[in-house]
XYZ file of C-alpha atoms in Angstrom:
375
model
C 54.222 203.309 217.223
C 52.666 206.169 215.712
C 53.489 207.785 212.114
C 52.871 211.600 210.950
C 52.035 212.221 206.977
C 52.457 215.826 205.634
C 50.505 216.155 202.553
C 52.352 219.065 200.370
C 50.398 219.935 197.780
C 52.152 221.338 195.079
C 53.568 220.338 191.669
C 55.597 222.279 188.876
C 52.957 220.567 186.356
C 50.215 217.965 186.362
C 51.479 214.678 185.580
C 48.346 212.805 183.053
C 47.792 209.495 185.222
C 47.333 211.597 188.782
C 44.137 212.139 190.694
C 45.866 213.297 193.800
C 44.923 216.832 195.181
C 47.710 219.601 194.576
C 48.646 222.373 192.322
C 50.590 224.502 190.109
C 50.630 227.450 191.417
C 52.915 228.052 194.524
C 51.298 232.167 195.517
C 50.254 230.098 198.563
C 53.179 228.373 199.569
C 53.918 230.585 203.078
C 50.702 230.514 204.142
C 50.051 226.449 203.500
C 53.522 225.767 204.987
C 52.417 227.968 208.333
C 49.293 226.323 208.471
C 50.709 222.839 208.358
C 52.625 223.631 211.382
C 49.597 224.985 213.056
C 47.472 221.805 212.034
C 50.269 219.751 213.648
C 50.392 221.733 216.943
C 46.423 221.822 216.717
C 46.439 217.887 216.894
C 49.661 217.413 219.502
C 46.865 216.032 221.891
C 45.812 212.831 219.687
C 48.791 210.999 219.728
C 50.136 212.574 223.467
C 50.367 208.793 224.733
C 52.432 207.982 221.774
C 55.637 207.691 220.171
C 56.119 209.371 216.204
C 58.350 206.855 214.502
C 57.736 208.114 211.472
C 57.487 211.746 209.637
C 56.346 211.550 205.593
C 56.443 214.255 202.930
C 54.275 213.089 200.329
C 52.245 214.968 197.734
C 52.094 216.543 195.285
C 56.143 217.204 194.844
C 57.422 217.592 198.791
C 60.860 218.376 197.137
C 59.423 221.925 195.840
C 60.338 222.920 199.321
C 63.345 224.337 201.068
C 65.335 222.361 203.267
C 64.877 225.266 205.549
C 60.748 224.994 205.149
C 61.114 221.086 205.388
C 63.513 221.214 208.355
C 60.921 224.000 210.291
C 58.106 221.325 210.018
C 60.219 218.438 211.571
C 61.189 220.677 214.144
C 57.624 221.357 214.661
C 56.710 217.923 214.990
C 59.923 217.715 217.408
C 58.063 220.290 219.693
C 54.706 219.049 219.771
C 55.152 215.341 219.832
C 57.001 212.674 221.613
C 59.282 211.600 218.644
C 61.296 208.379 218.742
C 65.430 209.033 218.765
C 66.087 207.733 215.490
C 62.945 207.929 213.328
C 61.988 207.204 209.800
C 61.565 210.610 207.880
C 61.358 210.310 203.861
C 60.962 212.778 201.556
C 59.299 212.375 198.415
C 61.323 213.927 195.566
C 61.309 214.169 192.038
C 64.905 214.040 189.807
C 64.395 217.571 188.513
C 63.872 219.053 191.634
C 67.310 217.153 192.974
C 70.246 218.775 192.022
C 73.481 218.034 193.429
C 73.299 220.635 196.059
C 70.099 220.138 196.949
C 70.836 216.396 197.625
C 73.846 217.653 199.380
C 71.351 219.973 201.677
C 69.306 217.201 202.293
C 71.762 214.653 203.418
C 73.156 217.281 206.166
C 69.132 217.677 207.606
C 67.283 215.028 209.439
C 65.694 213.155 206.251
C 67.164 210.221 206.461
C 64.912 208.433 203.261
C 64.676 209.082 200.211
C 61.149 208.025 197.489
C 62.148 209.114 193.996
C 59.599 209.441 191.491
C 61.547 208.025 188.591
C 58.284 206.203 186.953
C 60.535 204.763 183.537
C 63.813 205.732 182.127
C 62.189 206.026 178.482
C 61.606 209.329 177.156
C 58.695 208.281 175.664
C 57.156 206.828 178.491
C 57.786 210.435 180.747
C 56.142 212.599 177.952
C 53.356 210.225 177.779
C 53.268 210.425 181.545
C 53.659 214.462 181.339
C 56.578 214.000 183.527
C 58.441 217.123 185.146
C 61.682 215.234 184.191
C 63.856 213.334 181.552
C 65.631 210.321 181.612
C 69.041 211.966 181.757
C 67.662 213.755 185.052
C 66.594 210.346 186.386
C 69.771 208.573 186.567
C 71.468 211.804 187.360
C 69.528 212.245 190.437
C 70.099 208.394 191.245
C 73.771 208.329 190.168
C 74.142 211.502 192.810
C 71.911 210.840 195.948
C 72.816 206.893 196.543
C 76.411 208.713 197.263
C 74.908 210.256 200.250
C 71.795 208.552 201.185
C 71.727 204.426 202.222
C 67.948 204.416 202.416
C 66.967 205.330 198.985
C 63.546 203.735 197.232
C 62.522 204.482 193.850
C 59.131 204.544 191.627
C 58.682 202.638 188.586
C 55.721 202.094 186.616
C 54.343 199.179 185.051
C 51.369 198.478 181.880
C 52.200 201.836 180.304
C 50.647 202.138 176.432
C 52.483 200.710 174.186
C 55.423 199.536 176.352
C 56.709 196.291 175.659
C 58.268 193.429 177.634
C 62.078 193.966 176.559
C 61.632 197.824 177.790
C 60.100 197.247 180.650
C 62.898 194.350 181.505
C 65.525 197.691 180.650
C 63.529 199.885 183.000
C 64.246 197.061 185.860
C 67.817 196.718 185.545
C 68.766 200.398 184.686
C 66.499 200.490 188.035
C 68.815 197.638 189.860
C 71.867 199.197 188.780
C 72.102 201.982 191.072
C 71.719 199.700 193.901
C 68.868 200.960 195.691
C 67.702 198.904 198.774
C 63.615 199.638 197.935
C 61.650 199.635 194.834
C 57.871 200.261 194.550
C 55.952 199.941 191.341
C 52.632 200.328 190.342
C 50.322 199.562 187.663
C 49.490 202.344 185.071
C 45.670 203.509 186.338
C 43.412 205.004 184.669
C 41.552 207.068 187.263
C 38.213 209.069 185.996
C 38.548 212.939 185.169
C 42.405 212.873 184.700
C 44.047 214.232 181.269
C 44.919 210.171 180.736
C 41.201 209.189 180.893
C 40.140 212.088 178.501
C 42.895 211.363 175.868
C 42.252 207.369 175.786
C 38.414 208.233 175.213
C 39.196 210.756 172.463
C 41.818 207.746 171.046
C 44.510 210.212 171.391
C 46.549 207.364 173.808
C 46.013 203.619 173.609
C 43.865 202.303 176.596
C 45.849 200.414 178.877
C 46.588 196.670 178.647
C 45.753 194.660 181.349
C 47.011 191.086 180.145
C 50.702 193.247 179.578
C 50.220 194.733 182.892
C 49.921 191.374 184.262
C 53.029 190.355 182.661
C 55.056 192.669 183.351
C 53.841 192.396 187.140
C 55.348 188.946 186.963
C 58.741 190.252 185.559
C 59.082 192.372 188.321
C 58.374 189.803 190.805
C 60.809 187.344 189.082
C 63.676 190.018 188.187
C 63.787 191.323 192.172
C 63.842 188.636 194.323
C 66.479 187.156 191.863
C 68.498 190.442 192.695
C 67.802 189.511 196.946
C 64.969 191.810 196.951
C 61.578 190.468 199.015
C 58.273 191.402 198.000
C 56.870 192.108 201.408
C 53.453 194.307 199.632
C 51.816 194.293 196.461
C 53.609 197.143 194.968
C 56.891 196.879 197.375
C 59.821 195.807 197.166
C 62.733 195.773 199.724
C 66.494 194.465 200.568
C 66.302 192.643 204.293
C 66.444 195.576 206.821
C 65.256 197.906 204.182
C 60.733 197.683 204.802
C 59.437 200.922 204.731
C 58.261 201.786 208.352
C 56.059 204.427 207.352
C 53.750 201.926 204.572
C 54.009 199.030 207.115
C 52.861 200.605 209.445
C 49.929 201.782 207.295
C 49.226 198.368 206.233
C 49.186 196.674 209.721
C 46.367 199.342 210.685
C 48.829 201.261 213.279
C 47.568 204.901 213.908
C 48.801 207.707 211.759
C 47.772 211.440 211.475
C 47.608 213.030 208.179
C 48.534 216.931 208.108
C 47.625 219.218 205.216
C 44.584 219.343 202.880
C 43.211 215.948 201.333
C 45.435 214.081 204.271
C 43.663 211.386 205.596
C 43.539 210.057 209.360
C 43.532 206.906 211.141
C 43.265 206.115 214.982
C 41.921 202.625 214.891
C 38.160 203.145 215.127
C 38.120 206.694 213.258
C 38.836 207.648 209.482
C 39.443 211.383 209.144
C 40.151 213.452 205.790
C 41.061 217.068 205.374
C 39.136 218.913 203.151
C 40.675 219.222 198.993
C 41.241 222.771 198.611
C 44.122 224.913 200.370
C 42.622 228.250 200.679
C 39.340 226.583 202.799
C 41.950 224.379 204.782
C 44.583 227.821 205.468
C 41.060 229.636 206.126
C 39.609 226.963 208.546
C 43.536 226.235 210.074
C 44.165 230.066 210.786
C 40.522 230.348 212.298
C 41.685 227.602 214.838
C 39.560 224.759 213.612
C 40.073 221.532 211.860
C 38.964 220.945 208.399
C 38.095 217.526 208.881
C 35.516 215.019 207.993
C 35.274 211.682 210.197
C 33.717 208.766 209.864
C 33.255 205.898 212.877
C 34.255 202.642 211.473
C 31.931 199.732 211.925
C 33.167 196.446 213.358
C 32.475 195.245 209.631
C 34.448 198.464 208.573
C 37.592 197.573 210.596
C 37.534 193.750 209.585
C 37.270 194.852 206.086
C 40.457 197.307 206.323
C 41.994 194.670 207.840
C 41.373 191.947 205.149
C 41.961 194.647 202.323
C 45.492 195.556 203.637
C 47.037 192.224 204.774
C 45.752 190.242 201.845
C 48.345 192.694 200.343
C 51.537 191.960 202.368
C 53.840 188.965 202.890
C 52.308 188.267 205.751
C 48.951 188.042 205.017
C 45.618 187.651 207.350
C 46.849 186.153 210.470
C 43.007 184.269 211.282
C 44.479 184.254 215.351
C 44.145 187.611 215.033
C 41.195 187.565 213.045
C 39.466 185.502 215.623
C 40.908 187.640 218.611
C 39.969 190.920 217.753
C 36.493 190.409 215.706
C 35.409 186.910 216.780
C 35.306 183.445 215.309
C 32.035 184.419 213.316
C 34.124 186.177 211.364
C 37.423 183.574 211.063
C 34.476 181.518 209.774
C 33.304 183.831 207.208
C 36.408 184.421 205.880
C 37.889 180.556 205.610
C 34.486 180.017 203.892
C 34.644 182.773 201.301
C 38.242 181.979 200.916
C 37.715 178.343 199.849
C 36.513 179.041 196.355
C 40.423 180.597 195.677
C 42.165 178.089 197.987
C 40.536 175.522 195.076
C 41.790 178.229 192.286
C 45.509 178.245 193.736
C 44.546 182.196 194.425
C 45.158 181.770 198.044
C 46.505 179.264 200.359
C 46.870 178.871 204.248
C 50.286 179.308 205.893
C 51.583 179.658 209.203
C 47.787 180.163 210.270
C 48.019 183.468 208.186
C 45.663 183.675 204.750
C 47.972 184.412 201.981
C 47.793 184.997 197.980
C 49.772 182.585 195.888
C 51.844 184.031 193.256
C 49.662 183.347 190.686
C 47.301 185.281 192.797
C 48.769 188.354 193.908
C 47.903 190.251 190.634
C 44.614 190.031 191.937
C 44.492 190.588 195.480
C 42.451 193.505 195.704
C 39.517 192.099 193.529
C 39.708 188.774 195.578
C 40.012 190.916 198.571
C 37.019 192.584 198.246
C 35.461 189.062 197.724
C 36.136 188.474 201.366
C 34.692 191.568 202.746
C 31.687 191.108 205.633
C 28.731 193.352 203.637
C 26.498 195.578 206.137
Protein backbone atom coordinates (compact mmCIF):
# COMPACT_ATOMS: atom_id res chain seq x y z
CA UNK A 1 0.00 0.00 0.00
CA UNK A 2 1.19 3.21 -1.09
CA UNK A 3 -0.46 6.81 -0.33
CA UNK A 4 -0.08 10.17 -2.52
CA UNK A 5 -0.22 13.74 -0.49
CA UNK A 6 -0.90 16.93 -2.58
CA UNK A 7 0.25 19.84 -0.68
CA UNK A 8 -2.02 22.97 -1.95
CA UNK A 9 -0.74 25.84 -0.76
CA UNK A 10 -3.07 28.46 -0.53
CA UNK A 11 -5.29 30.19 2.07
CA UNK A 12 -7.90 33.15 1.89
CA UNK A 13 -5.97 34.49 5.17
CA UNK A 14 -3.35 33.37 7.65
CA UNK A 15 -4.82 31.70 10.49
CA UNK A 16 -2.42 33.03 13.98
CA UNK A 17 -1.40 29.42 15.37
CA UNK A 18 -0.07 28.09 11.66
CA UNK A 19 3.50 27.54 10.60
CA UNK A 20 2.60 25.58 7.56
CA UNK A 21 3.90 26.89 4.11
CA UNK A 22 1.09 28.57 1.85
CA UNK A 23 -0.32 31.84 0.88
CA UNK A 24 -2.71 34.50 0.22
CA UNK A 25 -2.39 35.32 -2.88
CA UNK A 26 -3.85 32.91 -5.58
CA UNK A 27 -1.98 35.00 -9.14
CA UNK A 28 -0.26 31.58 -9.18
CA UNK A 29 -2.88 29.21 -8.90
CA UNK A 30 -2.71 27.77 -12.86
CA UNK A 31 0.66 27.50 -12.92
CA UNK A 32 1.08 25.58 -9.24
CA UNK A 33 -1.94 23.40 -10.16
CA UNK A 34 -0.03 22.41 -13.71
CA UNK A 35 3.01 21.85 -12.00
CA UNK A 36 1.56 19.52 -9.43
CA UNK A 37 0.44 17.36 -12.17
CA UNK A 38 3.81 17.46 -13.75
CA UNK A 39 5.57 16.65 -10.30
CA UNK A 40 3.22 13.64 -10.11
CA UNK A 41 3.93 12.34 -13.66
CA UNK A 42 7.72 13.28 -12.95
CA UNK A 43 7.69 10.70 -9.98
CA UNK A 44 5.19 7.84 -11.69
CA UNK A 45 8.46 5.66 -11.58
CA UNK A 46 8.90 5.55 -7.58
CA UNK A 47 5.99 3.84 -6.65
CA UNK A 48 5.61 1.72 -10.35
CA UNK A 49 5.64 -1.63 -8.18
CA UNK A 50 2.91 -0.25 -6.10
CA UNK A 51 -0.59 0.21 -5.43
CA UNK A 52 -2.00 4.20 -4.45
CA UNK A 53 -4.61 3.53 -1.82
CA UNK A 54 -4.73 6.74 -0.89
CA UNK A 55 -4.87 10.43 -2.60
CA UNK A 56 -4.75 13.60 0.17
CA UNK A 57 -5.45 17.30 -0.37
CA UNK A 58 -3.99 18.95 2.45
CA UNK A 59 -2.62 22.46 2.86
CA UNK A 60 -3.04 25.34 3.12
CA UNK A 61 -7.06 25.35 2.21
CA UNK A 62 -7.35 22.35 -0.67
CA UNK A 63 -11.07 23.48 -0.85
CA UNK A 64 -9.94 26.93 -2.62
CA UNK A 65 -9.97 24.73 -5.63
CA UNK A 66 -12.44 23.73 -8.28
CA UNK A 67 -13.87 20.47 -8.37
CA UNK A 68 -12.83 20.61 -11.94
CA UNK A 69 -8.92 21.49 -10.82
CA UNK A 70 -9.28 18.82 -7.96
CA UNK A 71 -10.89 16.20 -10.22
CA UNK A 72 -7.86 16.92 -13.15
CA UNK A 73 -5.24 15.98 -10.43
CA UNK A 74 -6.96 12.62 -9.44
CA UNK A 75 -7.24 11.87 -12.90
CA UNK A 76 -3.65 12.54 -13.16
CA UNK A 77 -2.73 10.32 -10.52
CA UNK A 78 -5.27 7.77 -12.33
CA UNK A 79 -2.87 7.96 -15.41
CA UNK A 80 0.38 7.74 -13.95
CA UNK A 81 -0.09 5.31 -11.15
CA UNK A 82 -1.49 1.96 -10.42
CA UNK A 83 -4.44 3.15 -8.17
CA UNK A 84 -6.42 0.71 -6.03
CA UNK A 85 -10.42 0.35 -7.22
CA UNK A 86 -11.86 1.92 -4.35
CA UNK A 87 -9.33 4.26 -2.70
CA UNK A 88 -9.27 6.68 0.14
CA UNK A 89 -9.27 10.33 -1.31
CA UNK A 90 -10.05 13.25 1.37
CA UNK A 91 -10.18 16.61 0.88
CA UNK A 92 -9.34 19.06 3.34
CA UNK A 93 -11.97 21.83 3.51
CA UNK A 94 -12.80 24.68 5.44
CA UNK A 95 -16.83 25.65 6.29
CA UNK A 96 -16.60 28.92 4.38
CA UNK A 97 -15.31 27.55 1.43
CA UNK A 98 -18.35 24.73 1.57
CA UNK A 99 -21.41 25.94 0.39
CA UNK A 100 -24.22 23.82 -0.39
CA UNK A 101 -23.36 23.46 -3.98
CA UNK A 102 -20.05 23.05 -3.61
CA UNK A 103 -20.66 20.08 -1.20
CA UNK A 104 -23.14 18.97 -3.72
CA UNK A 105 -20.13 19.11 -6.51
CA UNK A 106 -18.04 17.29 -4.38
CA UNK A 107 -20.18 14.41 -3.45
CA UNK A 108 -20.83 13.69 -7.38
CA UNK A 109 -16.57 13.56 -7.91
CA UNK A 110 -14.38 10.85 -6.63
CA UNK A 111 -13.63 12.41 -3.00
CA UNK A 112 -15.05 10.17 -1.06
CA UNK A 113 -13.67 11.90 2.62
CA UNK A 114 -14.17 14.68 3.98
CA UNK A 115 -11.42 16.73 7.01
CA UNK A 116 -13.22 19.90 8.09
CA UNK A 117 -11.34 22.47 9.75
CA UNK A 118 -13.96 23.45 12.28
CA UNK A 119 -11.21 24.16 15.22
CA UNK A 120 -14.25 25.47 18.03
CA UNK A 121 -17.75 26.55 17.59
CA UNK A 122 -17.05 29.81 19.80
CA UNK A 123 -16.76 32.98 18.10
CA UNK A 124 -14.31 33.99 20.29
CA UNK A 125 -12.16 31.21 19.98
CA UNK A 126 -12.17 31.61 15.70
CA UNK A 127 -11.22 35.39 15.94
CA UNK A 128 -8.59 34.55 18.36
CA UNK A 129 -7.59 31.81 15.96
CA UNK A 130 -7.96 34.41 12.85
CA UNK A 131 -10.27 31.92 11.43
CA UNK A 132 -11.64 32.29 7.71
CA UNK A 133 -15.04 31.26 9.24
CA UNK A 134 -17.82 31.70 11.96
CA UNK A 135 -19.57 29.47 14.00
CA UNK A 136 -22.82 29.76 12.08
CA UNK A 137 -20.66 28.61 8.92
CA UNK A 138 -19.35 25.66 10.97
CA UNK A 139 -22.42 23.85 11.74
CA UNK A 140 -23.82 24.95 8.45
CA UNK A 141 -21.19 23.22 6.58
CA UNK A 142 -21.61 20.11 9.02
CA UNK A 143 -25.43 20.23 9.12
CA UNK A 144 -25.11 20.12 4.99
CA UNK A 145 -22.19 17.71 3.99
CA UNK A 146 -22.99 14.65 6.58
CA UNK A 147 -26.27 14.58 4.14
CA UNK A 148 -24.07 13.53 1.39
CA UNK A 149 -20.85 12.32 2.66
CA UNK A 150 -20.59 8.98 5.29
CA UNK A 151 -16.88 9.51 5.79
CA UNK A 152 -16.74 12.87 7.29
CA UNK A 153 -13.87 13.84 10.14
CA UNK A 154 -13.68 17.07 11.75
CA UNK A 155 -10.93 19.41 13.58
CA UNK A 156 -11.26 20.63 16.97
CA UNK A 157 -8.87 22.33 19.05
CA UNK A 158 -7.96 21.97 22.50
CA UNK A 159 -5.85 24.49 25.43
CA UNK A 160 -6.98 27.62 23.61
CA UNK A 161 -6.41 31.05 25.94
CA UNK A 162 -8.75 31.54 28.11
CA UNK A 163 -11.10 28.63 27.26
CA UNK A 164 -12.57 26.91 30.01
CA UNK A 165 -13.64 23.35 30.82
CA UNK A 166 -17.59 23.82 30.43
CA UNK A 167 -16.80 25.35 26.74
CA UNK A 168 -14.63 23.09 25.72
CA UNK A 169 -17.19 20.13 27.03
CA UNK A 170 -19.89 22.38 24.50
CA UNK A 171 -17.35 22.31 21.69
CA UNK A 172 -17.40 18.25 22.08
CA UNK A 173 -20.95 17.63 21.96
CA UNK A 174 -22.02 20.40 19.43
CA UNK A 175 -19.01 18.31 17.72
CA UNK A 176 -20.86 14.73 18.49
CA UNK A 177 -24.06 15.97 17.42
CA UNK A 178 -23.69 15.91 13.83
CA UNK A 179 -22.67 12.40 13.98
CA UNK A 180 -19.45 12.33 12.38
CA UNK A 181 -17.60 8.91 12.33
CA UNK A 182 -13.83 10.75 12.92
CA UNK A 183 -12.67 13.46 15.10
CA UNK A 184 -9.07 14.75 15.39
CA UNK A 185 -7.98 17.35 17.87
CA UNK A 186 -5.00 18.95 18.70
CA UNK A 187 -3.42 20.94 21.28
CA UNK A 188 -3.20 24.79 20.79
CA UNK A 189 0.83 25.24 19.73
CA UNK A 190 2.64 27.85 19.93
CA UNK A 191 5.11 27.48 17.06
CA UNK A 192 8.07 30.29 16.78
CA UNK A 193 7.60 33.27 14.19
CA UNK A 194 3.75 32.89 13.90
CA UNK A 195 1.35 36.05 14.63
CA UNK A 196 0.31 33.78 17.99
CA UNK A 197 3.94 33.72 19.27
CA UNK A 198 4.44 37.54 18.60
CA UNK A 199 1.11 38.60 20.30
CA UNK A 200 1.66 36.30 23.58
CA UNK A 201 5.26 37.97 23.87
CA UNK A 202 3.87 41.49 23.41
CA UNK A 203 0.94 40.23 26.20
CA UNK A 204 -1.55 41.01 23.62
CA UNK A 205 -2.99 37.03 24.08
CA UNK A 206 -2.57 34.96 27.22
CA UNK A 207 0.21 32.25 26.81
CA UNK A 208 -1.19 28.98 26.60
CA UNK A 209 -2.02 26.70 29.56
CA UNK A 210 -0.58 23.54 29.65
CA UNK A 211 -2.15 22.01 32.97
CA UNK A 212 -5.84 23.12 31.02
CA UNK A 213 -4.54 21.60 27.95
CA UNK A 214 -3.97 18.52 29.81
CA UNK A 215 -7.39 18.55 31.06
CA UNK A 216 -9.16 19.10 28.51
CA UNK A 217 -7.07 16.25 26.65
CA UNK A 218 -8.62 13.98 29.22
CA UNK A 219 -12.23 15.24 28.49
CA UNK A 220 -11.87 14.39 25.11
CA UNK A 221 -10.62 11.03 25.75
CA UNK A 222 -13.43 10.38 28.32
CA UNK A 223 -16.39 12.20 26.30
CA UNK A 224 -15.52 9.95 22.87
CA UNK A 225 -15.09 6.63 23.68
CA UNK A 226 -18.26 7.12 25.88
CA UNK A 227 -19.97 8.16 22.48
CA UNK A 228 -18.28 4.46 20.78
CA UNK A 229 -15.50 6.39 19.43
CA UNK A 230 -11.73 4.60 19.79
CA UNK A 231 -8.76 6.55 20.20
CA UNK A 232 -6.56 4.64 17.83
CA UNK A 233 -3.64 7.98 17.73
CA UNK A 234 -2.82 10.68 19.90
CA UNK A 235 -4.88 13.27 18.27
CA UNK A 236 -7.48 10.67 16.51
CA UNK A 237 -10.39 9.64 17.00
CA UNK A 238 -12.60 7.14 15.02
CA UNK A 239 -16.07 5.01 14.93
CA UNK A 240 -15.01 1.07 14.16
CA UNK A 241 -14.49 0.93 10.32
CA UNK A 242 -13.94 4.61 10.27
CA UNK A 243 -9.40 4.81 10.80
CA UNK A 244 -8.11 7.11 8.52
CA UNK A 245 -6.09 5.09 5.86
CA UNK A 246 -4.15 7.89 4.74
CA UNK A 247 -2.62 8.88 8.74
CA UNK A 248 -2.30 5.10 9.45
CA UNK A 249 -0.60 4.50 7.00
CA UNK A 250 1.74 7.40 7.84
CA UNK A 251 2.12 6.22 11.27
CA UNK A 252 2.97 2.52 10.51
CA UNK A 253 5.98 3.94 8.30
CA UNK A 254 4.25 2.71 4.84
CA UNK A 255 5.68 4.72 1.81
CA UNK A 256 4.01 7.88 0.70
CA UNK A 257 4.99 10.60 -1.89
CA UNK A 258 4.38 14.13 -1.13
CA UNK A 259 3.52 16.43 -4.30
CA UNK A 260 3.74 20.23 -4.21
CA UNK A 261 6.13 22.63 -2.42
CA UNK A 262 7.03 21.96 1.39
CA UNK A 263 5.56 18.15 0.74
CA UNK A 264 7.56 15.79 2.34
CA UNK A 265 8.57 12.12 1.15
CA UNK A 266 8.96 8.80 2.55
CA UNK A 267 10.13 5.43 0.91
CA UNK A 268 11.36 3.57 3.92
CA UNK A 269 15.08 4.40 3.98
CA UNK A 270 14.71 8.03 2.32
CA UNK A 271 13.12 11.38 3.72
CA UNK A 272 12.51 13.84 0.90
CA UNK A 273 11.04 17.56 1.17
CA UNK A 274 10.11 19.96 -1.56
CA UNK A 275 11.47 23.14 -1.36
CA UNK A 276 8.98 26.23 0.64
CA UNK A 277 8.39 28.62 -2.01
CA UNK A 278 6.05 28.09 -5.21
CA UNK A 279 7.63 30.19 -7.77
CA UNK A 280 11.30 28.14 -7.20
CA UNK A 281 9.22 24.78 -7.08
CA UNK A 282 6.88 25.92 -10.62
CA UNK A 283 10.48 27.18 -11.87
CA UNK A 284 12.44 23.94 -10.99
CA UNK A 285 8.98 21.61 -11.96
CA UNK A 286 8.60 23.33 -15.50
CA UNK A 287 12.51 23.01 -16.04
CA UNK A 288 11.95 19.16 -15.59
CA UNK A 289 13.68 18.71 -12.29
CA UNK A 290 12.71 17.95 -8.79
CA UNK A 291 12.94 20.43 -6.07
CA UNK A 292 13.84 18.10 -3.54
CA UNK A 293 16.09 17.69 -0.63
CA UNK A 294 16.81 13.98 0.71
CA UNK A 295 18.20 12.70 3.44
CA UNK A 296 19.33 8.71 3.96
CA UNK A 297 17.97 7.58 7.19
CA UNK A 298 20.29 5.85 9.58
CA UNK A 299 19.39 2.49 11.10
CA UNK A 300 19.14 4.71 14.38
CA UNK A 301 17.02 7.16 12.18
CA UNK A 302 14.45 4.50 11.15
CA UNK A 303 14.20 2.91 14.77
CA UNK A 304 13.63 6.31 16.04
CA UNK A 305 10.63 7.08 13.46
CA UNK A 306 9.47 4.01 14.37
CA UNK A 307 9.38 4.48 18.22
CA UNK A 308 8.16 8.21 17.70
CA UNK A 309 5.07 7.13 15.63
CA UNK A 310 3.80 3.92 17.31
CA UNK A 311 4.30 5.16 20.83
CA UNK A 312 1.46 7.35 19.39
CA UNK A 313 -1.16 4.78 18.24
CA UNK A 314 -3.31 2.11 19.90
CA UNK A 315 -1.14 -0.23 18.98
CA UNK A 316 1.93 0.79 20.14
CA UNK A 317 5.73 -0.63 19.58
CA UNK A 318 5.26 -4.16 18.69
CA UNK A 319 9.16 -5.26 20.30
CA UNK A 320 8.71 -8.64 17.64
CA UNK A 321 9.01 -6.25 15.25
CA UNK A 322 11.39 -4.23 16.95
CA UNK A 323 13.66 -7.17 17.30
CA UNK A 324 13.02 -8.38 13.60
CA UNK A 325 13.77 -5.52 11.70
CA UNK A 326 16.64 -3.65 13.89
CA UNK A 327 17.90 -6.44 16.16
CA UNK A 328 17.59 -7.45 19.78
CA UNK A 329 20.30 -4.74 20.73
CA UNK A 330 17.83 -2.53 20.19
CA UNK A 331 14.51 -4.51 21.88
CA UNK A 332 17.03 -4.27 24.74
CA UNK A 333 17.58 -0.67 24.65
CA UNK A 334 14.26 0.15 24.48
CA UNK A 335 12.70 -2.31 27.44
CA UNK A 336 15.58 -0.72 29.44
CA UNK A 337 14.84 2.94 28.80
CA UNK A 338 11.24 2.09 29.08
CA UNK A 339 11.44 0.75 32.65
CA UNK A 340 11.77 4.06 34.39
CA UNK A 341 7.84 4.84 32.95
CA UNK A 342 6.67 1.21 33.25
CA UNK A 343 7.51 2.13 37.27
CA UNK A 344 5.66 5.71 36.62
CA UNK A 345 2.40 3.94 35.13
CA UNK A 346 3.56 6.04 31.78
CA UNK A 347 3.83 2.91 29.85
CA UNK A 348 3.05 -0.66 30.21
CA UNK A 349 3.63 -3.94 28.12
CA UNK A 350 0.72 -5.54 26.24
CA UNK A 351 0.27 -8.08 23.78
CA UNK A 352 4.22 -7.90 23.35
CA UNK A 353 3.54 -4.30 21.97
CA UNK A 354 4.99 -1.12 24.25
CA UNK A 355 2.10 1.03 24.96
CA UNK A 356 1.31 4.48 26.93
CA UNK A 357 -1.15 4.22 29.75
CA UNK A 358 -3.78 6.76 29.86
CA UNK A 359 -2.29 8.69 32.29
CA UNK A 360 0.54 8.70 29.89
CA UNK A 361 -0.57 9.50 26.58
CA UNK A 362 -0.49 13.33 27.19
CA UNK A 363 3.01 12.79 27.12
CA UNK A 364 3.99 10.45 24.58
CA UNK A 365 6.07 12.46 22.49
CA UNK A 366 8.37 13.78 25.36
CA UNK A 367 8.63 10.12 26.71
CA UNK A 368 9.09 9.11 23.19
CA UNK A 369 11.94 10.93 22.56
CA UNK A 370 13.28 9.43 25.89
CA UNK A 371 13.49 6.16 24.06
CA UNK A 372 15.27 7.29 21.04
CA UNK A 373 18.88 5.34 20.15
CA UNK A 374 21.30 8.79 20.07
CA UNK A 375 24.10 8.67 17.18
Amino acid sequence: MSGIYIHIPFCKQACYYCDFHFSTSLKKKDQLISALAKELQLRKDEFKNSTVETIYFGGGTPSLLSIEELQFLIDTVHENYSVATSPEITLEANPDDLSEEKIVELSQSTINRLSIGIQSFFEKDLKLMNRAHNAEEAKKCLEIATQYFDNISLDLIYGIPNSKSKEWLDNIKTALSFGVPHISSYALTVEPKTALANFIDKGIIDDVDDEVAHQQFHQLIEQLEEAGFEHYELSNFAKPGYYSKNNSAYWLGKPYIGIGPSAHSFNGDQRAWNVKNNSVYIKKIEANQLPLEIETLSQNDKYNEFVMTGLRTSWGISLKTISSRFGDHYKDFLLNQAQFYITKHLLYIDNDSLKATKKGKFLTDGIASELFMLN
